[in-house]
Amino acid sequence: MYYITKVEKVIKEGEGLTTIRFRSPFAAYPGQFVMLWLPGVDSIPMSLSYLGDLKGVTSKSIGDATRKIEGLKVGDIIGIDGPLGNHFKIRGKKILVVAGGSGIASVITLIEYAKSLGKEVHVIFGAKTKREVIFEERIKNNSDGCIITTDDGSYGKKGTTIEALPEILGKGFDEIITCGPEVMMKKLFEISLQNNILFQASIERVMKCGHGICDSCSFGGFLVCKDGPIFTEMDLINNEEFGKSRLDRSGKRVFLK
Amino acid sequence: MISLKAKVGGIEFRNPFLLASGILDETYYSMKRVWDNEAGAIVTKSISINPSEGYLGPNIYVGRGYVLNAMGLPNPGINFFEIELEKLKKDKIQIIGSIFGSTVEDFVYLAKKMAKYCDAVELNLSCPHVKGVGSEIGSDPDMVYEIVKGIKKEVNIPVWAKLTPNIDNIVKLGMAAQEGGADAVVAINTVRAMHIDIKMKKPTLFNKIGGLSGPAIKPVGIASVYLLKKNLNIPVVGVGGIETIEDVLEYIMAGASAVQIGSAIVNKGVGIFHLLSEELYIYLKENGYDEISSLIGIAQD
């Protein structure tokens, strides 16, 4: 069921990164997503990057639907089906959040929530370039430490999130929470296993129905839309597809680089 | 000794609750999950020769008492799907391969491929929302006859024809399938339908027209199964809106030898197969039946 609502705000967060804010009648938890209906274009899954009264999603322009989001104006009509999926469950006391690229949109509300619960929260956020570093103030205001990396060195530390990890891993985290490129998340998972740290990742797959029937978002025996998008170490440890393969729009399995 | 086993033609299933085509059946992992949750067998997503991405979204609308979908028959094509089928066969999972095409030759080619891994092929002659395939060819009794006959001539595998209810008389299609040599008919596929979002002032589905499933179509399915059973000599597999054991029994009494479950998974999850098996066992025990065979078509005449 789509809830039809208006775009209340459009915020250009960075290069090709756009947030739209809208009113909706539901409550949602960090990590949940909605299917966003752009009439005549598509209906796509988007993590909520703002909870509360005026919700929001933040999209990176990579295809027709996301370019449409970039072009939305205040007052435009959109449809929202949600909130869908499960959500992050904070189990640790000292939490490391690692975000890669637009993956920050899925974990930013988790960072705020964890901090509001009095947890110690550290963040590593990696982007390609300075123009893709977003939500910096929200991160810094809600964390006990934040390392920003860029691939080209145009802002923060030059390099990747994984390269920045050793300098703070010694702090003794009891949970790692991540969203970003899956190959990065897979490396982090291996590190969390070696160090006996709890782990949660927000997983992305092609998603069509959003209601657990079409099998587009199949993820090694799980459905990202119903069983996910948040998966813990228990779900991932024997998952043959995590960090390895996903389905394209036709259902053909393609391998991650 | 109570047995939940079901028979369709020569094939025996551990219970009569098969997974309907199109639901959680694109990947080995999901099909194994449904099988592990005690489905009687798995009917695969409908597979074509070439890959197809299907339609853009919205692909689905979940209404009150129904589900509306226009996925657009997305599938990876038979060559890639064989990778999934191989794994299923290795695990001894009972599979009915659903196929679709636009010519007799397409169907024969696909049936040959499926025959290596499957207990039977189910012909999708009935998807109501994709051009040139499905119900567009499956509404023509001559075409149904030619396709079934074409496959039976070349492939030694049971053929099930899945029929469309979007026609004046489904029995005509059933007769055509039977004359062509079909081993069973499956009724019904989704009913052609639309939802309009009154705030958006537009059809909700990207494709505008979709297929209706869920409890709303059960009476259409029951009438179709009843009439097919009455007029044909081959077994009928019932599908359309089954959620409870009462729905199952209604289909069996109308004449279904087995049933398929699809949209109910939206609300009830894959646990529905186990639940229905337990409930069927209790029904048989309490009513003094050893198996479902004596109930099949009991409401006829």
Coordinates of C-alpha atoms in Angstrom, one line a residue:
Chain A
M1 CA 0.0 0.0 0.0
Y2 CA 1.6 3.3 -1.0
Y3 CA 1.1 6.3 1.1
I4 CA 0.9 9.3 -1.2
T5 CA 2.7 12.4 0.0
K6 CA 4.5 15.5 -1.1
V7 CA 8.2 16.4 -1.2
E8 CA 8.6 18.9 1.5
K9 CA 12.3 19.6 1.1
V10 CA 15.0 18.8 -1.4
I11 CA 18.6 19.1 -0.1
K12 CA 21.7 18.8 -2.3
E13 CA 24.0 17.0 0.1
G14 CA 26.9 16.5 -2.2
E15 CA 27.8 15.6 -5.8
G16 CA 24.9 13.5 -7.1
L17 CA 23.7 13.0 -3.6
T18 CA 20.2 14.3 -2.9
T19 CA 18.0 14.1 0.2
I20 CA 14.2 14.5 -0.1
R21 CA 12.1 15.0 3.0
F22 CA 8.4 14.0 3.3
R23 CA 5.7 13.5 5.8
S24 CA 4.4 10.0 6.5
P25 CA 2.1 8.5 9.1
F26 CA 4.4 5.7 10.3
A27 CA 7.2 5.3 12.8
A28 CA 10.4 3.7 11.7
Y29 CA 13.6 2.4 13.2
P30 CA 17.2 2.9 12.1
G31 CA 18.0 0.6 9.2
Q32 CA 14.5 0.2 7.8
F33 CA 13.6 1.2 4.3
V34 CA 10.7 2.2 2.1
M35 CA 9.8 1.5 -1.5
L36 CA 9.7 4.9 -3.1
W37 CA 7.3 5.2 -6.0
L38 CA 8.2 7.7 -8.6
P39 CA 5.2 7.6 -10.9
G40 CA 6.0 6.5 -14.5
V41 CA 9.6 5.8 -13.6
D42 CA 10.0 3.0 -11.1
S43 CA 9.6 2.0 -7.4
I44 CA 12.9 1.5 -5.6
P45 CA 14.0 0.6 -2.1
M46 CA 15.6 3.5 -0.2
S47 CA 16.9 3.4 3.4
L48 CA 15.5 6.1 5.6
S49 CA 18.2 8.7 6.3
Y50 CA 15.9 10.7 8.5
L51 CA 13.4 9.3 11.0
G52 CA 10.9 11.3 13.1
D53 CA 8.2 13.6 11.8
L54 CA 9.8 14.7 8.6
K55 CA 11.3 11.5 7.2
G56 CA 13.9 11.5 4.5
V57 CA 15.8 9.4 2.0
T58 CA 19.2 10.2 0.5
S59 CA 20.0 8.9 -3.0
K60 CA 23.0 8.8 -5.2
S61 CA 22.3 9.3 -8.8
I62 CA 23.3 6.2 -10.7
G63 CA 20.2 5.3 -12.8
D64 CA 16.9 6.6 -14.1
A65 CA 15.1 6.4 -10.8
T66 CA 17.8 8.0 -8.8
R67 CA 18.3 10.8 -11.4
K68 CA 14.6 11.4 -11.1
I69 CA 15.0 11.8 -7.3
E70 CA 17.8 14.4 -8.0
G71 CA 15.4 16.3 -10.1
L72 CA 12.5 16.3 -7.7
K73 CA 11.1 19.6 -6.5
V74 CA 9.2 20.7 -3.4
G75 CA 5.5 19.9 -3.9
D76 CA 6.1 16.9 -6.2
I77 CA 4.0 13.9 -5.4
I78 CA 5.6 10.6 -4.4
G79 CA 4.4 7.3 -3.0
I80 CA 5.9 5.6 0.1
D81 CA 5.4 1.9 0.9
G82 CA 6.8 1.2 4.3
P83 CA 8.5 1.0 6.7
L84 CA 9.8 -2.3 5.4
G85 CA 12.3 -4.8 6.6
N86 CA 14.0 -5.3 10.0
H87 CA 16.2 -2.8 11.8
F88 CA 19.5 -2.5 13.6
K89 CA 19.5 -3.9 17.1
I90 CA 22.2 -2.4 19.2
R91 CA 23.9 -5.1 21.3
G92 CA 27.3 -3.6 22.1
K93 CA 28.4 -0.8 24.4
K94 CA 31.3 0.4 22.4
I95 CA 30.3 0.6 18.7
L96 CA 32.3 1.1 15.6
V97 CA 30.2 2.3 12.6
V98 CA 31.9 1.9 9.2
A99 CA 30.2 3.5 6.2
G100 CA 31.3 3.5 2.6
G101 CA 30.0 6.0 0.1
S102 CA 26.2 6.5 0.1
G103 CA 26.0 3.6 2.6
I104 CA 26.2 6.4 5.2
A105 CA 22.5 7.1 4.5
S106 CA 21.6 3.7 6.0
V107 CA 23.6 4.1 9.2
I108 CA 23.3 7.8 10.0
T109 CA 20.1 7.3 12.0
L110 CA 21.7 4.3 13.8
I111 CA 24.7 6.6 14.8
E112 CA 22.2 9.1 16.3
Y113 CA 20.2 6.4 18.0
A114 CA 23.2 4.6 19.5
K115 CA 24.5 7.9 20.9
S116 CA 21.1 8.8 22.3
L117 CA 21.2 5.5 24.2
G118 CA 24.5 6.6 25.8
K119 CA 26.7 4.2 23.8
E120 CA 30.3 5.0 22.9
V121 CA 30.2 5.5 19.1
H122 CA 33.1 5.8 16.7
V123 CA 32.7 6.2 13.0
I124 CA 34.8 5.6 9.9
F125 CA 33.3 7.1 6.8
G126 CA 35.0 6.6 3.5
A127 CA 34.0 8.4 0.3
K128 CA 35.5 8.7 -3.2
T129 CA 36.1 12.4 -3.0
K130 CA 35.4 15.4 -0.8
R131 CA 32.2 16.2 -2.8
E132 CA 30.8 12.9 -1.6
V133 CA 31.4 13.5 2.1
I134 CA 27.9 14.1 3.5
F135 CA 26.3 14.3 6.9
E136 CA 29.6 15.3 8.5
E137 CA 28.0 17.5 11.2
R138 CA 25.4 14.8 12.1
I139 CA 28.2 12.3 12.4
K140 CA 30.5 14.5 14.5
N141 CA 27.6 15.7 16.8
N142 CA 26.7 12.1 17.6
S143 CA 30.0 10.3 17.9
D144 CA 33.0 10.1 20.2
G145 CA 35.3 10.0 17.3
C146 CA 35.1 10.2 13.5
I147 CA 37.7 9.4 10.8
I148 CA 36.8 10.5 7.3
T149 CA 38.7 9.0 4.4
T150 CA 38.7 9.8 0.7
D151 CA 40.1 7.7 -2.1
D152 CA 41.7 10.7 -3.7
G153 CA 42.9 12.4 -0.5
S154 CA 40.8 15.5 -1.3
Y155 CA 39.4 15.5 2.3
G156 CA 40.3 13.7 5.5
K157 CA 42.8 10.8 5.3
K158 CA 43.7 9.5 1.9
G159 CA 42.8 5.9 1.5
T160 CA 40.0 3.5 2.3
T161 CA 38.0 2.7 5.5
I162 CA 39.8 -0.6 5.8
E163 CA 43.1 1.1 5.7
A164 CA 42.0 3.5 8.5
L165 CA 40.8 0.7 10.7
P166 CA 44.0 -0.4 12.5
E167 CA 44.5 3.0 14.1
I168 CA 41.3 2.6 16.2
L169 CA 40.6 -1.1 16.3
G170 CA 42.7 -1.2 19.5
K171 CA 40.0 0.7 21.4
G172 CA 38.2 -2.5 22.2
F173 CA 34.9 -2.4 20.3
D174 CA 32.3 -5.0 21.0
E175 CA 30.2 -4.3 17.9
I176 CA 30.8 -3.3 14.3
I177 CA 27.9 -2.0 12.2
T178 CA 28.4 -1.3 8.6
C179 CA 26.9 -0.3 5.3
G180 CA 28.7 0.2 2.0
P181 CA 30.3 -1.7 -0.8
E182 CA 29.8 -5.4 0.0
V183 CA 33.4 -6.3 -0.6
M184 CA 34.4 -3.7 2.1
M185 CA 31.7 -5.2 4.4
K186 CA 33.0 -8.7 3.8
K187 CA 36.5 -7.6 4.8
L188 CA 35.2 -6.0 8.0
F189 CA 33.3 -9.1 8.8
E190 CA 36.4 -11.2 8.6
I191 CA 38.1 -8.7 10.9
S192 CA 35.2 -8.8 13.4
L193 CA 35.4 -12.6 13.4
Q194 CA 39.1 -12.6 14.1
N195 CA 38.6 -10.1 17.0
N196 CA 35.4 -11.7 18.4
I197 CA 33.3 -8.6 17.7
L198 CA 29.6 -8.6 17.1
F199 CA 28.7 -7.6 13.6
Q200 CA 25.7 -6.2 11.6
A201 CA 25.6 -5.2 8.0
S202 CA 22.9 -3.5 5.9
I203 CA 22.7 -5.4 2.6
E204 CA 21.6 -4.1 -0.8
R205 CA 20.1 -6.2 -3.6
V206 CA 17.9 -5.6 -6.6
M207 CA 14.5 -5.4 -5.0
K208 CA 11.1 -5.4 -6.9
C209 CA 8.2 -6.4 -4.7
G210 CA 9.4 -5.5 -1.3
H211 CA 7.0 -8.0 0.3
G212 CA 8.9 -11.3 0.3
I213 CA 7.5 -13.1 -2.7
C214 CA 9.3 -12.3 -6.0
D215 CA 12.8 -13.6 -5.0
S216 CA 14.7 -10.7 -6.7
C217 CA 16.5 -9.8 -3.5
S218 CA 17.5 -13.4 -2.8
F219 CA 20.6 -13.4 -0.6
G220 CA 22.0 -16.9 0.0
G221 CA 18.7 -18.3 1.4
F222 CA 17.5 -15.0 2.9
L223 CA 15.3 -12.3 1.3
V224 CA 16.7 -8.8 1.9
C225 CA 13.3 -7.2 1.9
K226 CA 11.8 -9.5 4.6
D227 CA 14.6 -11.1 6.5
G228 CA 16.8 -8.0 6.1
P229 CA 18.1 -5.6 5.1
I230 CA 20.1 -5.9 8.4
F231 CA 21.9 -9.1 8.9
T232 CA 24.0 -10.2 11.9
E233 CA 27.1 -12.4 12.1
M234 CA 24.8 -15.4 12.6
D235 CA 23.1 -14.8 9.3
L236 CA 26.3 -14.1 7.4
I237 CA 28.8 -16.7 8.6
N238 CA 27.6 -19.5 6.3
N239 CA 26.1 -17.2 3.7
E240 CA 27.5 -18.3 0.3
E241 CA 26.6 -15.1 -1.4
F242 CA 27.8 -12.5 1.1
G243 CA 30.6 -10.5 -0.6
K244 CA 30.5 -12.8 -3.6
S245 CA 27.4 -12.7 -5.7
R246 CA 24.1 -11.1 -6.3
L247 CA 21.3 -11.2 -8.9
D248 CA 20.8 -8.8 -11.7
R249 CA 17.3 -7.6 -12.8
S250 CA 16.7 -10.8 -14.7
G251 CA 17.7 -13.0 -11.8
K252 CA 21.0 -13.9 -13.3
R253 CA 23.8 -14.4 -10.7
V254 CA 26.7 -11.9 -11.2
F255 CA 29.8 -11.9 -9.2
L256 CA 31.0 -9.0 -7.1
K257 CA 34.4 -7.4 -7.8
Chain B
M1 CA -2.4 -45.4 8.5
I2 CA -2.9 -41.8 7.4
S3 CA -0.9 -40.6 4.4
L4 CA -0.6 -37.0 3.2
K5 CA 0.7 -38.2 -0.2
A6 CA -0.7 -36.8 -3.4
K7 CA -0.6 -38.1 -6.9
V8 CA -0.8 -36.2 -10.1
G9 CA -0.7 -38.6 -13.1
G10 CA 2.2 -40.8 -12.4
I11 CA 4.0 -38.4 -10.0
E12 CA 3.8 -38.8 -6.3
F13 CA 4.3 -35.9 -3.9
R14 CA 4.9 -36.1 -0.1
N15 CA 1.9 -33.8 0.4
P16 CA -0.5 -31.9 -1.9
F17 CA 0.9 -28.4 -1.2
L18 CA 3.1 -27.3 -4.1
L19 CA 4.8 -23.9 -4.4
A20 CA 3.1 -22.0 -7.2
S21 CA 5.1 -20.6 -10.0
G22 CA 6.5 -17.0 -9.6
I23 CA 6.9 -17.0 -5.8
L24 CA 10.3 -17.4 -4.2
D25 CA 11.5 -19.7 -7.0
E26 CA 14.1 -17.8 -9.0
T27 CA 17.1 -19.1 -7.0
Y28 CA 18.3 -22.5 -5.7
Y29 CA 18.5 -21.0 -2.2
S30 CA 14.9 -19.8 -2.0
M31 CA 13.5 -23.0 -3.6
K32 CA 15.5 -25.1 -1.1
R33 CA 14.2 -23.0 1.7
V34 CA 10.6 -23.6 0.6
W35 CA 11.3 -27.3 0.2
D36 CA 12.9 -27.4 3.6
N37 CA 9.7 -25.8 4.9
E38 CA 7.8 -28.9 3.6
A39 CA 6.3 -27.9 0.3
G40 CA 5.2 -31.0 -1.6
A41 CA 7.1 -29.8 -4.6
I42 CA 8.5 -26.6 -6.1
V43 CA 7.1 -25.1 -9.4
T44 CA 9.9 -22.8 -10.7
K45 CA 9.6 -19.3 -11.9
S46 CA 8.5 -19.3 -15.5
I47 CA 11.6 -19.6 -17.6
S48 CA 12.2 -18.5 -21.2
I49 CA 15.0 -19.1 -23.7
N50 CA 16.5 -15.6 -23.2
P51 CA 16.9 -13.6 -20.0
S52 CA 14.3 -10.9 -19.3
E53 CA 14.4 -8.1 -16.8
G54 CA 10.6 -7.8 -16.4
Y55 CA 8.9 -4.5 -15.8
L56 CA 9.9 -1.5 -13.7
G57 CA 8.0 -0.8 -10.5
P58 CA 5.6 -0.8 -8.8
N59 CA 5.5 -4.5 -9.6
I60 CA 3.1 -5.4 -6.9
Y61 CA 0.2 -4.0 -5.0
V62 CA -1.0 -5.7 -1.8
G63 CA -4.7 -5.0 -1.3
R64 CA -7.3 -6.1 1.1
G65 CA -7.8 -9.8 0.4
Y66 CA -5.8 -9.8 -2.8
V67 CA -2.4 -9.3 -4.4
L68 CA -1.9 -7.6 -7.7
N69 CA 1.3 -8.1 -9.6
A70 CA 2.9 -7.2 -12.9
M71 CA 6.4 -8.6 -12.6
G72 CA 6.6 -9.0 -16.4
L73 CA 8.0 -12.6 -16.4
P74 CA 11.6 -11.7 -15.3
N75 CA 13.9 -14.6 -15.5
P76 CA 17.6 -15.3 -16.2
G77 CA 16.9 -17.5 -19.2
I78 CA 17.2 -21.3 -19.3
N79 CA 21.0 -21.5 -19.6
F80 CA 21.6 -19.6 -16.4
F81 CA 18.7 -21.2 -14.7
E82 CA 20.2 -24.7 -15.3
I83 CA 22.9 -23.8 -12.7
E84 CA 20.1 -23.5 -10.1
L85 CA 18.3 -26.7 -11.4
E86 CA 21.5 -28.7 -11.1
K87 CA 21.9 -27.9 -7.5
L88 CA 18.2 -28.7 -6.8
K89 CA 18.6 -32.0 -8.5
K90 CA 21.7 -32.8 -6.4
D91 CA 19.6 -32.2 -3.3
K92 CA 16.8 -34.4 -4.6
I93 CA 14.3 -31.6 -4.5
Q94 CA 11.2 -32.4 -6.5
I95 CA 10.8 -29.8 -9.2
I96 CA 8.2 -28.9 -11.8
G97 CA 9.8 -26.6 -14.4
S98 CA 7.6 -23.8 -15.5
I99 CA 8.3 -22.5 -19.0
F100 CA 7.0 -19.9 -21.4
G101 CA 7.6 -18.9 -25.0
S102 CA 5.8 -17.6 -28.0
T103 CA 6.1 -20.6 -30.4
V104 CA 5.8 -24.3 -30.3
E105 CA 9.5 -24.5 -30.9
D106 CA 10.3 -22.3 -27.9
F107 CA 8.3 -24.6 -25.7
V108 CA 9.8 -27.8 -27.1
Y109 CA 13.4 -26.4 -26.6
L110 CA 12.7 -25.4 -23.0
A111 CA 10.9 -28.6 -22.1
K112 CA 13.9 -30.6 -23.4
K113 CA 16.2 -28.6 -21.1
M114 CA 13.9 -28.9 -18.1
A115 CA 13.4 -32.6 -18.6
K116 CA 16.9 -33.2 -17.3
Y117 CA 16.1 -31.9 -13.9
C118 CA 12.3 -31.9 -13.4
D119 CA 9.5 -34.4 -12.6
A120 CA 7.3 -32.5 -15.0
V121 CA 7.0 -29.3 -17.0
E122 CA 4.3 -26.7 -16.4
L123 CA 3.4 -24.6 -19.4
N124 CA 2.7 -21.0 -18.6
L125 CA -0.1 -20.5 -21.1
S126 CA -1.7 -18.0 -18.9
C127 CA 0.3 -15.0 -17.6
P128 CA -2.2 -12.1 -18.2
H129 CA 0.2 -9.1 -18.6
V130 CA 3.0 -9.8 -21.1
K131 CA 2.7 -9.3 -24.8
G132 CA 3.0 -12.3 -27.2
V133 CA 3.3 -15.0 -24.5
G134 CA 1.2 -16.4 -21.7
S135 CA -2.5 -15.9 -22.0
E136 CA -2.1 -14.2 -25.4
I137 CA -1.3 -17.5 -26.9
G138 CA -2.9 -19.6 -24.2
S139 CA -6.4 -18.3 -24.8
D140 CA -6.3 -20.0 -28.2
P141 CA -7.3 -23.7 -27.9
D142 CA -5.6 -24.6 -31.2
M143 CA -2.3 -23.1 -29.9
V144 CA -2.7 -24.9 -26.6
Y145 CA -3.2 -28.1 -28.5
E146 CA -0.2 -27.6 -30.8
I147 CA 2.2 -26.7 -27.9
V148 CA 1.3 -29.6 -25.8
K149 CA 1.3 -32.0 -28.7
G150 CA 4.7 -30.6 -29.9
I151 CA 6.3 -31.2 -26.5
K152 CA 4.7 -34.7 -26.0
K153 CA 6.0 -35.8 -29.4
E154 CA 9.6 -34.8 -28.6
V155 CA 10.1 -35.1 -24.8
N156 CA 9.3 -37.9 -22.5
I157 CA 8.2 -35.9 -19.5
P158 CA 4.8 -35.3 -17.9
V159 CA 3.3 -32.0 -19.2
W160 CA 1.0 -29.8 -17.1
A161 CA -0.9 -27.0 -18.9
K162 CA -1.5 -24.0 -16.7
L163 CA -4.6 -22.4 -17.9
T164 CA -6.0 -18.8 -17.9
P165 CA -9.3 -17.9 -16.4
N166 CA -9.5 -14.8 -18.7
I167 CA -11.6 -16.5 -21.3
D168 CA -15.3 -17.3 -21.7
N169 CA -14.9 -21.0 -21.0
I170 CA -11.8 -22.5 -19.5
V171 CA -13.0 -26.1 -20.4
K172 CA -12.2 -25.4 -24.0
L173 CA -8.6 -24.9 -23.1
G174 CA -8.6 -27.9 -20.9
M175 CA -10.0 -30.1 -23.7
A176 CA -7.4 -28.8 -26.1
A177 CA -4.6 -29.6 -23.6
Q178 CA -6.0 -33.1 -23.0
E179 CA -6.3 -33.8 -26.7
G180 CA -2.7 -32.6 -27.2
G181 CA -1.7 -35.2 -24.7
A182 CA -1.3 -33.2 -21.5
D183 CA -0.8 -35.2 -18.3
A184 CA -2.6 -32.7 -16.1
V185 CA -4.1 -29.2 -16.2
V186 CA -3.4 -26.5 -13.7
A187 CA -6.1 -23.9 -12.9
I188 CA -6.0 -21.0 -12.5
N189 CA -3.4 -18.4 -13.3
T190 CA -4.0 -14.8 -12.2
V191 CA -7.1 -12.8 -13.3
R192 CA -6.4 -9.8 -15.4
A193 CA -6.9 -6.8 -13.1
M194 CA -5.9 -3.2 -12.2
H195 CA -5.6 -0.9 -9.2
I196 CA -5.9 2.8 -9.5
D197 CA -4.3 5.0 -6.8
I198 CA -6.9 7.7 -6.3
K199 CA -4.5 10.2 -4.9
M200 CA -2.0 9.7 -7.6
K201 CA -4.9 9.5 -10.1
K202 CA -3.0 6.7 -12.0
P203 CA -2.8 2.9 -12.1
T204 CA -0.5 1.8 -9.4
L205 CA 1.4 -0.9 -11.4
F206 CA 4.0 0.4 -13.8
N207 CA 2.5 -1.9 -16.4
K208 CA -1.0 -0.6 -15.5
I209 CA -2.5 -4.1 -16.0
G210 CA -1.5 -6.9 -13.8
G211 CA -2.6 -10.3 -12.5
L212 CA -4.9 -10.7 -9.5
S213 CA -4.2 -13.4 -6.9
G214 CA -5.0 -14.2 -3.3
P215 CA -8.4 -14.9 -1.6
A216 CA -10.3 -12.7 -4.0
I217 CA -9.9 -15.2 -6.9
K218 CA -10.6 -18.4 -5.0
P219 CA -14.2 -18.8 -6.2
V220 CA -13.0 -18.3 -9.8
G221 CA -10.5 -21.1 -9.2
I222 CA -13.0 -23.4 -7.6
A223 CA -15.5 -23.1 -10.5
S224 CA -12.7 -23.7 -13.0
V225 CA -11.4 -26.8 -11.2
Y226 CA -14.9 -28.1 -10.8
L227 CA -15.7 -27.7 -14.5
L228 CA -12.4 -29.0 -15.7
K229 CA -12.7 -32.1 -13.5
K230 CA -16.2 -32.7 -14.7
N231 CA -15.2 -32.6 -18.4
L232 CA -11.7 -34.0 -18.5
N233 CA -10.1 -37.4 -17.8
I234 CA -6.7 -36.0 -16.7
P235 CA -5.9 -34.8 -13.2
V236 CA -6.5 -31.1 -12.2
V237 CA -4.1 -29.1 -10.0
G238 CA -5.9 -26.3 -8.2
V239 CA -4.4 -22.9 -7.6
G240 CA -5.8 -19.5 -6.7
G241 CA -6.3 -17.9 -3.3
I242 CA -5.5 -20.8 -1.0
E243 CA -4.6 -19.7 2.6
T244 CA -6.3 -22.2 4.9
I245 CA -7.1 -25.9 5.1
E246 CA -10.7 -25.1 4.3
D247 CA -9.6 -23.5 1.0
V248 CA -7.5 -26.6 0.3
L249 CA -10.4 -29.0 1.0
E250 CA -12.7 -26.9 -1.1
Y251 CA -10.3 -27.3 -4.1
I252 CA -9.9 -31.0 -3.5
M253 CA -13.7 -31.5 -3.3
A254 CA -14.0 -29.6 -6.5
G255 CA -11.7 -32.0 -8.1
A256 CA -8.1 -31.0 -7.5
S257 CA -5.5 -33.8 -7.0
A258 CA -3.0 -31.3 -5.6
V259 CA -2.9 -27.6 -5.0
Q260 CA -0.4 -24.8 -5.3
I261 CA 0.2 -22.0 -2.8
G262 CA 1.6 -18.6 -3.8
S263 CA 0.3 -15.3 -2.6
A264 CA -0.5 -16.6 0.9
I265 CA 3.2 -16.4 1.6
V266 CA 3.0 -12.6 1.7
N267 CA 1.1 -12.8 5.0
K268 CA 1.7 -16.3 6.3
G269 CA 5.4 -16.8 5.3
V270 CA 6.9 -20.1 4.1
G271 CA 5.7 -21.8 7.3
I272 CA 2.3 -22.2 5.6
F273 CA 3.3 -25.6 4.0
H274 CA 4.0 -27.2 7.4
L275 CA 0.9 -25.7 8.9
L276 CA -1.4 -27.0 6.1
S277 CA 0.2 -30.5 6.3
E278 CA -0.6 -30.7 10.0
E279 CA -4.1 -29.4 9.5
L280 CA -4.7 -31.8 6.7
Y281 CA -3.5 -34.7 8.9
I282 CA -5.9 -33.7 11.6
Y283 CA -8.8 -33.3 9.2
L284 CA -8.2 -36.8 7.7
K285 CA -7.9 -38.4 11.1
E286 CA -11.0 -36.7 12.5
N287 CA -13.1 -37.6 9.5
G288 CA -12.0 -41.2 9.0
Y289 CA -10.0 -40.8 5.8
D290 CA -6.6 -42.5 5.1
E291 CA -5.7 -40.2 2.3
I292 CA -7.1 -37.4 0.1
S293 CA -7.9 -39.6 -2.9
S294 CA -11.4 -40.4 -1.9
L295 CA -12.1 -36.7 -1.4
I296 CA -11.0 -35.6 -4.8
G297 CA -14.0 -34.4 -6.8
I298 CA -16.5 -35.5 -4.1
A299 CA -18.6 -32.4 -4.7
Q300 CA -19.1 -33.4 -8.3
D301 CA -22.6 -34.3 -9.7

